[in-house]
Short mmCIF file of C-alpha atoms and ligand atoms in Angstrom, two decimals:
data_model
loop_
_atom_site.label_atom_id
_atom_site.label_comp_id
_atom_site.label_asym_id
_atom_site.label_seq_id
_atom_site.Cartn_x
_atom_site.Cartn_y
_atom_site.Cartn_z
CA UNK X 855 -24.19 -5.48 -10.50
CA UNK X 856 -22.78 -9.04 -9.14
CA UNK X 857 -25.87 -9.36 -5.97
CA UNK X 858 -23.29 -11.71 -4.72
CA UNK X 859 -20.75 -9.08 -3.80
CA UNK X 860 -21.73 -6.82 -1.22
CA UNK X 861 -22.41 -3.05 -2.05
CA UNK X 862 -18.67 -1.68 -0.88
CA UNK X 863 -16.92 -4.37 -3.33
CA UNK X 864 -15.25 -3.24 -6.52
CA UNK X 865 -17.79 -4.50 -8.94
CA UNK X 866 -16.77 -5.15 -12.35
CA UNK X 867 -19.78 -3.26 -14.23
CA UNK X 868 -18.68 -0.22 -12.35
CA UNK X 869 -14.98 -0.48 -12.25
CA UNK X 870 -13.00 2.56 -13.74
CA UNK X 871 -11.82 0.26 -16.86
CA UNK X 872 -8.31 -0.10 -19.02
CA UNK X 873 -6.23 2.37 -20.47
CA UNK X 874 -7.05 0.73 -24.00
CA UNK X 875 -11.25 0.36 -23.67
CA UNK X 876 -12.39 -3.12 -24.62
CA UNK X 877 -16.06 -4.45 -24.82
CA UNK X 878 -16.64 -6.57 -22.07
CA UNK X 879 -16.19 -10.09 -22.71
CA UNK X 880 -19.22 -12.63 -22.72
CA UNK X 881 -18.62 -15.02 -20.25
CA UNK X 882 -16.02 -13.65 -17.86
CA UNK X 883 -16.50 -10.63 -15.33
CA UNK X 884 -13.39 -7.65 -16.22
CA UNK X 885 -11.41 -9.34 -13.31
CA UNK X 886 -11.67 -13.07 -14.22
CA UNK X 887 -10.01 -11.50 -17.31
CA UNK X 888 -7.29 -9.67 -15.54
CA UNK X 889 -6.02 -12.50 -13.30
CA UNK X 890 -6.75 -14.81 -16.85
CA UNK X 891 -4.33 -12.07 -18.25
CA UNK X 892 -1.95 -12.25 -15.09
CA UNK X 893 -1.68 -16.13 -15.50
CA UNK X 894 -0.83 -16.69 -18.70
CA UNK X 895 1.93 -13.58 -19.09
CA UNK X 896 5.79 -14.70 -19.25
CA UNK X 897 6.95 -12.29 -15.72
CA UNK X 898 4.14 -15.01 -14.09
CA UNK X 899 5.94 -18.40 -15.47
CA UNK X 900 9.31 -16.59 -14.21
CA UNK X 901 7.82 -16.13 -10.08
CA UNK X 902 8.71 -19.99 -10.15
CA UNK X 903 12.08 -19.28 -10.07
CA UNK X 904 12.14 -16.61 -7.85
CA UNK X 905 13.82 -16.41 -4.54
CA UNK X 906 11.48 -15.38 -1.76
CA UNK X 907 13.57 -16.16 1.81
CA UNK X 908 15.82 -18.96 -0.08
CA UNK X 909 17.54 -19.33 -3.38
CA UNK X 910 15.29 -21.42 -5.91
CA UNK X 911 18.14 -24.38 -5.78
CA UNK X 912 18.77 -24.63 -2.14
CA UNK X 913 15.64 -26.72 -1.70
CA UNK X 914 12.43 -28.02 -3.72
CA UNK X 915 10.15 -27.31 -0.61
CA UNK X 916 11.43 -24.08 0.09
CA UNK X 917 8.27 -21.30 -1.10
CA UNK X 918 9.58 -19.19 -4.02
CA UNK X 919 7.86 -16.20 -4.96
CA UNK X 920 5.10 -18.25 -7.06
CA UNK X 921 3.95 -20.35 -4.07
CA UNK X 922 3.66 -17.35 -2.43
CA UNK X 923 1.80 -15.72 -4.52
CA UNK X 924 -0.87 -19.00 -4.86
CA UNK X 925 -0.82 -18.80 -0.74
CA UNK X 926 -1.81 -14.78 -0.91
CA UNK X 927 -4.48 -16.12 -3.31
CA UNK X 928 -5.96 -18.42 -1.74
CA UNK X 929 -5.97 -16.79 1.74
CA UNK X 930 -7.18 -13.53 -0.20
CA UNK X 931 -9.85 -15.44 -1.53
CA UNK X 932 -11.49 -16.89 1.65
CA UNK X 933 -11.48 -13.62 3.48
CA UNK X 934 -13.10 -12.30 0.47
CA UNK X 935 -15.22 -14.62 0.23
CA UNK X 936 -16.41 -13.75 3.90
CA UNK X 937 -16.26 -10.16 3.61
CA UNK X 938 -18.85 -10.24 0.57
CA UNK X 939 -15.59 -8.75 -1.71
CA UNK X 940 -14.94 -9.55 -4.83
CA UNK X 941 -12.58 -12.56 -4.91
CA UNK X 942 -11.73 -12.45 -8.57
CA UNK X 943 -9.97 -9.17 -7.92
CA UNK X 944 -8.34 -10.41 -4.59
CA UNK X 945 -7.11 -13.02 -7.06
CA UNK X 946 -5.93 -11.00 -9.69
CA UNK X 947 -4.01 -8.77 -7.49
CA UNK X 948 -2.10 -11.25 -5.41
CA UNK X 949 -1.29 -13.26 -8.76
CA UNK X 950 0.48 -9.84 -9.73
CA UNK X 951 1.51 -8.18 -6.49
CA UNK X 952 4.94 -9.49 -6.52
CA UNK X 953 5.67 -9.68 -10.67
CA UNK X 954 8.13 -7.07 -10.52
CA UNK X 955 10.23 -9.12 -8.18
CA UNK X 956 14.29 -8.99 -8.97
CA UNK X 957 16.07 -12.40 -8.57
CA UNK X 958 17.59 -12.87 -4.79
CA UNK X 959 14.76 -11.56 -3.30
CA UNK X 960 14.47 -8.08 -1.39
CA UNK X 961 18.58 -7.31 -1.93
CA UNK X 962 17.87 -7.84 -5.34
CA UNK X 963 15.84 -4.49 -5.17
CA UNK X 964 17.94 -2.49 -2.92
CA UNK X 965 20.79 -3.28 -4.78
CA UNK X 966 18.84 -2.08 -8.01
CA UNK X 967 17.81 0.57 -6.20
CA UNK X 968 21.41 2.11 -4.93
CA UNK X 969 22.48 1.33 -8.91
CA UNK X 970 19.65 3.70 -10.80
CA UNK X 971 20.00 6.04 -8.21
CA UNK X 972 20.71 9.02 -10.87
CA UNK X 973 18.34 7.35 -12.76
CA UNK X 974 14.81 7.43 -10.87
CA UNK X 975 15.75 4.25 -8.80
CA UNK X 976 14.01 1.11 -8.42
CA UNK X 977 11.12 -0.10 -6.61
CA UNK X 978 9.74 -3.38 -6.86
CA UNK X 979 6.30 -2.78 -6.38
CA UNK X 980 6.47 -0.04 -9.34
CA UNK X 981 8.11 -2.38 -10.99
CA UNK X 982 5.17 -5.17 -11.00
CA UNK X 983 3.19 -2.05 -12.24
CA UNK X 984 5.49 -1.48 -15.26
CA UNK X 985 5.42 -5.28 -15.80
CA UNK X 986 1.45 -5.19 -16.25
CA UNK X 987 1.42 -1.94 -17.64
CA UNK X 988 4.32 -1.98 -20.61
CA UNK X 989 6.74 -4.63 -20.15
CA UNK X 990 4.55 -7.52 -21.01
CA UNK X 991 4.48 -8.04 -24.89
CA UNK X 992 1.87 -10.75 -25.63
CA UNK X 993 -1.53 -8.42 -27.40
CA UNK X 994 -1.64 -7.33 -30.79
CA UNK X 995 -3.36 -3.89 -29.50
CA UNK X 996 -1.29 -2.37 -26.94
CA UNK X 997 2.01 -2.93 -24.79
CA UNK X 998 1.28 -4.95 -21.24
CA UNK X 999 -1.97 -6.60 -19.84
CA UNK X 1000 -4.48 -3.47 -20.39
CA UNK X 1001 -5.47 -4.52 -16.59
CA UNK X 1002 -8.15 -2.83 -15.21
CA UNK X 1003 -7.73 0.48 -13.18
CA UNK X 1004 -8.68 -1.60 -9.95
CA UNK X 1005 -6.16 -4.64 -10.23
CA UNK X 1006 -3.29 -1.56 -10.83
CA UNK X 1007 -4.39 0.33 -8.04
CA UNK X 1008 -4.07 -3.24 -5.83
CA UNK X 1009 -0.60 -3.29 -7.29
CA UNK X 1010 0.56 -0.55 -6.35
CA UNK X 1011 0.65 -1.03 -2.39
CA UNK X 1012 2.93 2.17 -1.65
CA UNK X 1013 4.60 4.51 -3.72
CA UNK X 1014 7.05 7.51 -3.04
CA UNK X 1015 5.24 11.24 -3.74
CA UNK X 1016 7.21 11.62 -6.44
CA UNK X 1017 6.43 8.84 -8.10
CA UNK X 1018 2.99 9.04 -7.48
CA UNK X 1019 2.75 12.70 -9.13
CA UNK X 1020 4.27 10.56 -12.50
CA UNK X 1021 1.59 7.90 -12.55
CA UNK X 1022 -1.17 10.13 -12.98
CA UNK X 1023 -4.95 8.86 -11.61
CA UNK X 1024 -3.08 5.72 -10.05
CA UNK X 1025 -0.94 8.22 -8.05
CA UNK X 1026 -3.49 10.24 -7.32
CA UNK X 1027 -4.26 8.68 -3.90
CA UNK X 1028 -0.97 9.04 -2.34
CA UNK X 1029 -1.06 12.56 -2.68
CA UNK X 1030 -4.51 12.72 -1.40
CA UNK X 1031 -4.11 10.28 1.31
CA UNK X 1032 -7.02 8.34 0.25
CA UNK X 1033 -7.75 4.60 0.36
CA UNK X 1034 -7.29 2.12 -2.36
CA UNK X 1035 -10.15 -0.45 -2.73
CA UNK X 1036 -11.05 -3.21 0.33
CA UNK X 1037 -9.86 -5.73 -1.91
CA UNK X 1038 -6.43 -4.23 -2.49
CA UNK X 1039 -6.49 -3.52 1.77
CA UNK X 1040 -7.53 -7.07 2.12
CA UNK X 1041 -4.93 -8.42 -0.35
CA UNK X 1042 -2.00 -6.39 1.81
CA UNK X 1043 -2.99 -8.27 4.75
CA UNK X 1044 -3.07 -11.68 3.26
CA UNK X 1045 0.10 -11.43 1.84
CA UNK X 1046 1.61 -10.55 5.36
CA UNK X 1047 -0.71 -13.70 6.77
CA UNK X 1048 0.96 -15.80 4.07
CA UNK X 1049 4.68 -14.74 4.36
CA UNK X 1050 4.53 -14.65 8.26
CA UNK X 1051 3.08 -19.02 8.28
CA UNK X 1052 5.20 -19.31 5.27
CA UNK X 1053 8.70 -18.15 6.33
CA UNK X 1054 8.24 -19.82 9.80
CA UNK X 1055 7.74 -23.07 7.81
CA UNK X 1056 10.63 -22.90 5.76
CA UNK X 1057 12.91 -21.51 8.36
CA UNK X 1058 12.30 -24.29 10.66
CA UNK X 1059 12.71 -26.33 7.62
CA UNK X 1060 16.05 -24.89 6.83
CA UNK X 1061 16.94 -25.19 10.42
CA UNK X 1062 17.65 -21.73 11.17
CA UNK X 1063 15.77 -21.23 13.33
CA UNK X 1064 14.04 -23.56 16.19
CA UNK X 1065 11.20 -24.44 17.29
CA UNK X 1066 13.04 -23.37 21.27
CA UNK X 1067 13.05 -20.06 19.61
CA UNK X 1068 9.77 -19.57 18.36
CA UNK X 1069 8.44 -20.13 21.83
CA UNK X 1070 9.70 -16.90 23.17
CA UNK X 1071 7.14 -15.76 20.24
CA UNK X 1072 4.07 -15.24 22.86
CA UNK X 1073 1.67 -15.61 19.60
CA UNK X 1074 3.72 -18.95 18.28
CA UNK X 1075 4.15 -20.57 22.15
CA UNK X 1076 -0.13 -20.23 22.69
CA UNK X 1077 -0.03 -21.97 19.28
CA UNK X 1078 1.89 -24.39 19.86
CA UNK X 1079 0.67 -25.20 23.08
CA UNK X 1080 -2.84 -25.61 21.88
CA UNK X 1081 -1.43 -28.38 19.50
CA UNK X 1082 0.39 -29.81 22.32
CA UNK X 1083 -2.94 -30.02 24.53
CA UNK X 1084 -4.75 -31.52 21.42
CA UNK X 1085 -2.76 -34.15 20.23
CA UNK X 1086 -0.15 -34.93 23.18
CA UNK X 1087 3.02 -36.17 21.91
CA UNK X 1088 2.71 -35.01 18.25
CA UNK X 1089 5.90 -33.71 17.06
CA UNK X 1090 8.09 -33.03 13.82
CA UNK X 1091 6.04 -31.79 11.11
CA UNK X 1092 3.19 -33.11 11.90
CA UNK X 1093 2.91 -30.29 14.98
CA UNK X 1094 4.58 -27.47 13.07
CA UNK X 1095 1.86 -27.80 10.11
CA UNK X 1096 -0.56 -28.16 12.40
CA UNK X 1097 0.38 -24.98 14.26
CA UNK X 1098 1.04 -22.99 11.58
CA UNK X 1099 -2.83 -24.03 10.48
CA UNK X 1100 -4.17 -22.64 13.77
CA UNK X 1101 -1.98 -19.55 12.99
CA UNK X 1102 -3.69 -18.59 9.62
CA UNK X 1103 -6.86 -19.36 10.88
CA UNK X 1104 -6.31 -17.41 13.67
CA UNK X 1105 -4.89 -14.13 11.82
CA UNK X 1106 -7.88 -14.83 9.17
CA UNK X 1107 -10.71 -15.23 11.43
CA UNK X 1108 -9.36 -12.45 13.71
CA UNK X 1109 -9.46 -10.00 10.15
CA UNK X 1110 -12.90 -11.27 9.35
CA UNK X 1111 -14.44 -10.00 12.85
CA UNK X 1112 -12.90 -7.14 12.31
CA UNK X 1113 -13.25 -5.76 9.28
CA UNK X 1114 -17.24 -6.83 9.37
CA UNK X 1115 -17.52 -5.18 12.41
CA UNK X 1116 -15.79 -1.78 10.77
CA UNK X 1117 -17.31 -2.28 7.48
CA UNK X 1118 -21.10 -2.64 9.79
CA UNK X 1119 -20.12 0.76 11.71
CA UNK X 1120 -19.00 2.92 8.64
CA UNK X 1121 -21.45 1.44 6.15
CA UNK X 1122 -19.86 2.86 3.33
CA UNK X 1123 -22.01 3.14 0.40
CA UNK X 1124 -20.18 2.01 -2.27
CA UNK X 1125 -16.45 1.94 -3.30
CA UNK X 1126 -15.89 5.59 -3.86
CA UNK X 1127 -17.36 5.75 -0.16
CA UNK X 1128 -14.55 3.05 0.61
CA UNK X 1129 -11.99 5.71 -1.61
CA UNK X 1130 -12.33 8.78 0.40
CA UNK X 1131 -12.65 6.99 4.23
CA UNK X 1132 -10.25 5.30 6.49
CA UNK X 1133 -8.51 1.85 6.17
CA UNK X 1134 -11.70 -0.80 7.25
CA UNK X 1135 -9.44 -4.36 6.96
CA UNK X 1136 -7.30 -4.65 9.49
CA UNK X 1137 -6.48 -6.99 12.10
CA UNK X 1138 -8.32 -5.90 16.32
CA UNK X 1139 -4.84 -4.42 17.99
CA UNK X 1140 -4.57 -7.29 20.21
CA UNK X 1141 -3.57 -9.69 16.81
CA UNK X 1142 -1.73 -6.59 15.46
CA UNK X 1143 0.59 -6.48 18.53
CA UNK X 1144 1.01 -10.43 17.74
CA UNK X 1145 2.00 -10.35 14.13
CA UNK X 1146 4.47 -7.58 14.19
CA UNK X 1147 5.72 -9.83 17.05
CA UNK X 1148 6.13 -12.56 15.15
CA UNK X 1149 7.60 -10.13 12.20
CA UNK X 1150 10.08 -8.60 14.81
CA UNK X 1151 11.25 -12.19 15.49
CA UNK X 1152 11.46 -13.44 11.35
CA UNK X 1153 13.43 -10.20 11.10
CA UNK X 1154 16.42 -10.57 13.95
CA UNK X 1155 16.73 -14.14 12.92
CA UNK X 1156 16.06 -15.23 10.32
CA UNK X 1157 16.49 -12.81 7.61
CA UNK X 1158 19.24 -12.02 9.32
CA UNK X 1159 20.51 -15.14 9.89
CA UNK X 1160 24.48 -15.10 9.28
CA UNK X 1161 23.42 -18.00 6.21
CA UNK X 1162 20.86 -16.08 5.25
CA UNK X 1163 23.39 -12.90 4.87
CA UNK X 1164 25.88 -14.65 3.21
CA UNK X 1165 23.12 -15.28 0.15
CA UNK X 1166 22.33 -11.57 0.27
CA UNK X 1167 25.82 -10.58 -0.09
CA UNK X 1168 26.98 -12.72 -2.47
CA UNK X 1169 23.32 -11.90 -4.69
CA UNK X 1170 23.98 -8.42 -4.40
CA UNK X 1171 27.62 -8.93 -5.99
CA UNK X 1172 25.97 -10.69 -9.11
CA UNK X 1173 23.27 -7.95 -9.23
CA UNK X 1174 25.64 -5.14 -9.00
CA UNK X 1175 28.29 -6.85 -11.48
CA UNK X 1176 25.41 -6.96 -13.87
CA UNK X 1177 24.52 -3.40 -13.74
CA UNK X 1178 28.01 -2.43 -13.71
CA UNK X 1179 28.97 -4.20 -16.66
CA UNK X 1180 25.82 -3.67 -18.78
CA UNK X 1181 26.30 0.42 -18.13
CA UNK X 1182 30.02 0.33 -18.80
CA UNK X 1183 29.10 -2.09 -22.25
CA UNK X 1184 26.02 -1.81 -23.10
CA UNK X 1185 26.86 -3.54 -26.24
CA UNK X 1186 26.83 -6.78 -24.39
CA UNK X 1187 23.46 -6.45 -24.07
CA UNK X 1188 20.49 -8.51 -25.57
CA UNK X 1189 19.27 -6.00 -28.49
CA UNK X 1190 15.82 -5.47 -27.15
CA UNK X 1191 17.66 -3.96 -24.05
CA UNK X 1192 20.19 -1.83 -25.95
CA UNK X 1193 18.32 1.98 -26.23
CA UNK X 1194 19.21 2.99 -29.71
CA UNK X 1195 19.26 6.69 -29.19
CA UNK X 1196 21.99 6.32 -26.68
CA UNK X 1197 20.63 7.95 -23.67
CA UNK X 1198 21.82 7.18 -20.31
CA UNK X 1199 18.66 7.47 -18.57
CA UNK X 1200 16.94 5.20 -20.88
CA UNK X 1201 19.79 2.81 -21.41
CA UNK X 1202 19.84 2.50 -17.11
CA UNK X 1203 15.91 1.88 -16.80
CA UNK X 1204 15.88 -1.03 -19.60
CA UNK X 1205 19.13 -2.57 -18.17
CA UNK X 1206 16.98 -2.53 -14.72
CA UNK X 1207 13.97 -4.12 -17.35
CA UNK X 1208 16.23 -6.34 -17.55
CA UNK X 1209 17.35 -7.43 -15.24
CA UNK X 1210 14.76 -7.21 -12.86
CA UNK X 1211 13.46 -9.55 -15.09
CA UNK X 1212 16.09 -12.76 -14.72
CA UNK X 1213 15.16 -15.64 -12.55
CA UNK X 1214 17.66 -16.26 -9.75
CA UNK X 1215 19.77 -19.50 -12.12
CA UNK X 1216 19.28 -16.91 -15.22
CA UNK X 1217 20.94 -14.32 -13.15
CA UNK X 1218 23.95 -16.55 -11.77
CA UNK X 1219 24.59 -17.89 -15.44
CA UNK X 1220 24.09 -14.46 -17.11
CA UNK X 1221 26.81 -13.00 -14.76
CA UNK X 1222 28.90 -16.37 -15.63
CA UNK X 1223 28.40 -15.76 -18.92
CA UNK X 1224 29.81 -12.56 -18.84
CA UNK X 1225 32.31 -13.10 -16.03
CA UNK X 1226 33.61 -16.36 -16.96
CA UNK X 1227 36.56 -17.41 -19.31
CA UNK X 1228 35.25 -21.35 -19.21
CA UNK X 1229 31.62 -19.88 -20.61
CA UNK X 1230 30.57 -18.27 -23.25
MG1 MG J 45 4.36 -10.79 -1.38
#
């Protein structure tokens, strides 16, 4: 046992292993090796290109979905840090929570989604699963990253009951209503600390949205304010970074006195203790109320920004096109995506594969390519 790591963390001695059993490894604990794994597989290399809020091209300073992932990391990793978790896991699970990403962001997946609909549908975050699980072909042994049970369990953040009663002991605990790990918890949380900073950044960046705006955010305004009092006269990005500091901070710290004060009351034993109790990260209800605030206000306008919604429409045209064409022809296809037996449910899933796997510029010149009389 790691004495560094407090009793309730997901040790790696006692973890529940890989679906292929390896020895352990000499020098690095099971989850250094799964976010090793995580790093160096292609779907990883491909987050760069990624939309997140904005295309890939409309900006180099805009976050795509491989800066956000780093951010989730590294905010994962200080609360863990704090908490006495295991940060190698927190790691390893926000390197991989968003692998199964389509291009285009969210629209990507609910176009997906409304296309495989007689086919068992489409769900990102199943998706990043299936990415780590089979989809990955880089070991000699076995198909995916043989992660370990604990780093697919962080993965998989929800899942419908349906699905869950296909994915056997991963599913398990939506049909029980049980609790994944506190580092899988903890690594839900930081990715919502990270988007929320994140997208205010780059939206004010964008100029969608204002800082005038944000102040009818009560959350943002005390912020802000705080900056104002500190360093009077400090404006442009100067104030917004510094803000948006405070406002990490302040969503970390305000999860750290939390959750130790939860974790202190229900002294849970050990993880399976953590397994069968309630949820012990989370945010006091005052900073709850706060971020879905904040959330509530990202939402009406700036995902939702008419700009914003043209993107989305016109991504969910190339997405859809795709499908549509692949389905009708499937001999256009790449032949590792063609199913040789011919059957429609397994044609549709490895046309998803695939394209769930294209970048957001692979996606726009794949759909040229195919769409286009000038390309070939
Ligand atoms: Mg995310």
């Amino acid at each position: 046992m790691d004495e560094r790591l407090a009793p309730y963390a997901a040790h790696s001695a006692t973890g529940r292993g890989r679906r292929y059993p390896e020895a352990a490894h000499a020098s690095r604990s099971q989850f250094q090796r799964d976010r090793d794994r995580i790093i160096h597989s292609s779907a990883f290399r491909r987050l760069e290109y990624k939309t997140q809020v904005f295309l890939n091209h409309e900006g180099d300073l805009f976050r795509t979905r491989l800066t956000h992932s780093l951010e989730v990391a590294q905010v994962g990793r200080s609360m863990a840090r704090n908490l006495g978790l295991n940060e190698d896991l927190v790691e390893a699970i926000s390197l991989a929570h968003d692998l199964g990403h389509t291009p285009f962001g969210h629209v990507g997946q609910d176009v997906l989604n409304e296309c495989m609909r007689d086919y068992g549908g489409f769900e990102h975050n199943l998706q990043s699963l299936r990415v780590v699980d089979e989809l990955e072909q880089h070991y000699g042994a076995f198909d995916g990253l043989n992660l370990m049970f604990e780093t697919r369990e962080g993965i998989l953040k929800h899942c419908s009951l349906n699905n869950a009663k296909q994915l056997g002991e991963l599913g398990q605990r939506f049909i029980d209503r049980t609790q994944p790990s506190l580092e899988a918890q903890l690594t839900n949380l930081a990715d919502e600390i990270a988007y929320n900073s994140h997208d205010i950044d780059d939206g004010l960046r964008s100029g969608l949205i204002t800082i005038a705006q944000l102040e009818q955010v009560e959350f943002f305004a005390r912020l802000w304010h705080d900056v104002q009092r500190s360093y009077p006269g400090l404006s442009g990005r100067r104030a917004i970074y510094e803000t948006l500091r405070r406002l990490i901070t302040a969503l970390a710290d305000d999860l750290i006195t939390t959750s130790t004060e939860l974790l202190r009351a229900a002294a849970p034993a050990d993880i399976d203790a953590v397994r069968a109790g309630l949820p012990l990260i989370r945010f006091s209800d005052g900073m709850r109320k706060d971020a879905t605030e904040l959330k509530r206000f990202l939402r009406a306008n700036l995902y939702q920004h008419y700009q914003v919604n043209r993107m989305r429409v016109k991504a969910s045209r190339v997405v859809r096109e795709l499908y549509d064409s692949f389905m009708a022809e499937p001999v256009l296809l790449p032949p590792d995506y063609l199913e040789p037996s011919g059957d429609i449910h397994k044609q549709a899933r490895k046309i998803a594969d695939y394209i769930a796997g294209m970048t957001d510029r692979y996606a726009i010149r794949e759909h040229r390519r195919l769409f286009s009389l000038d390309e070939l």
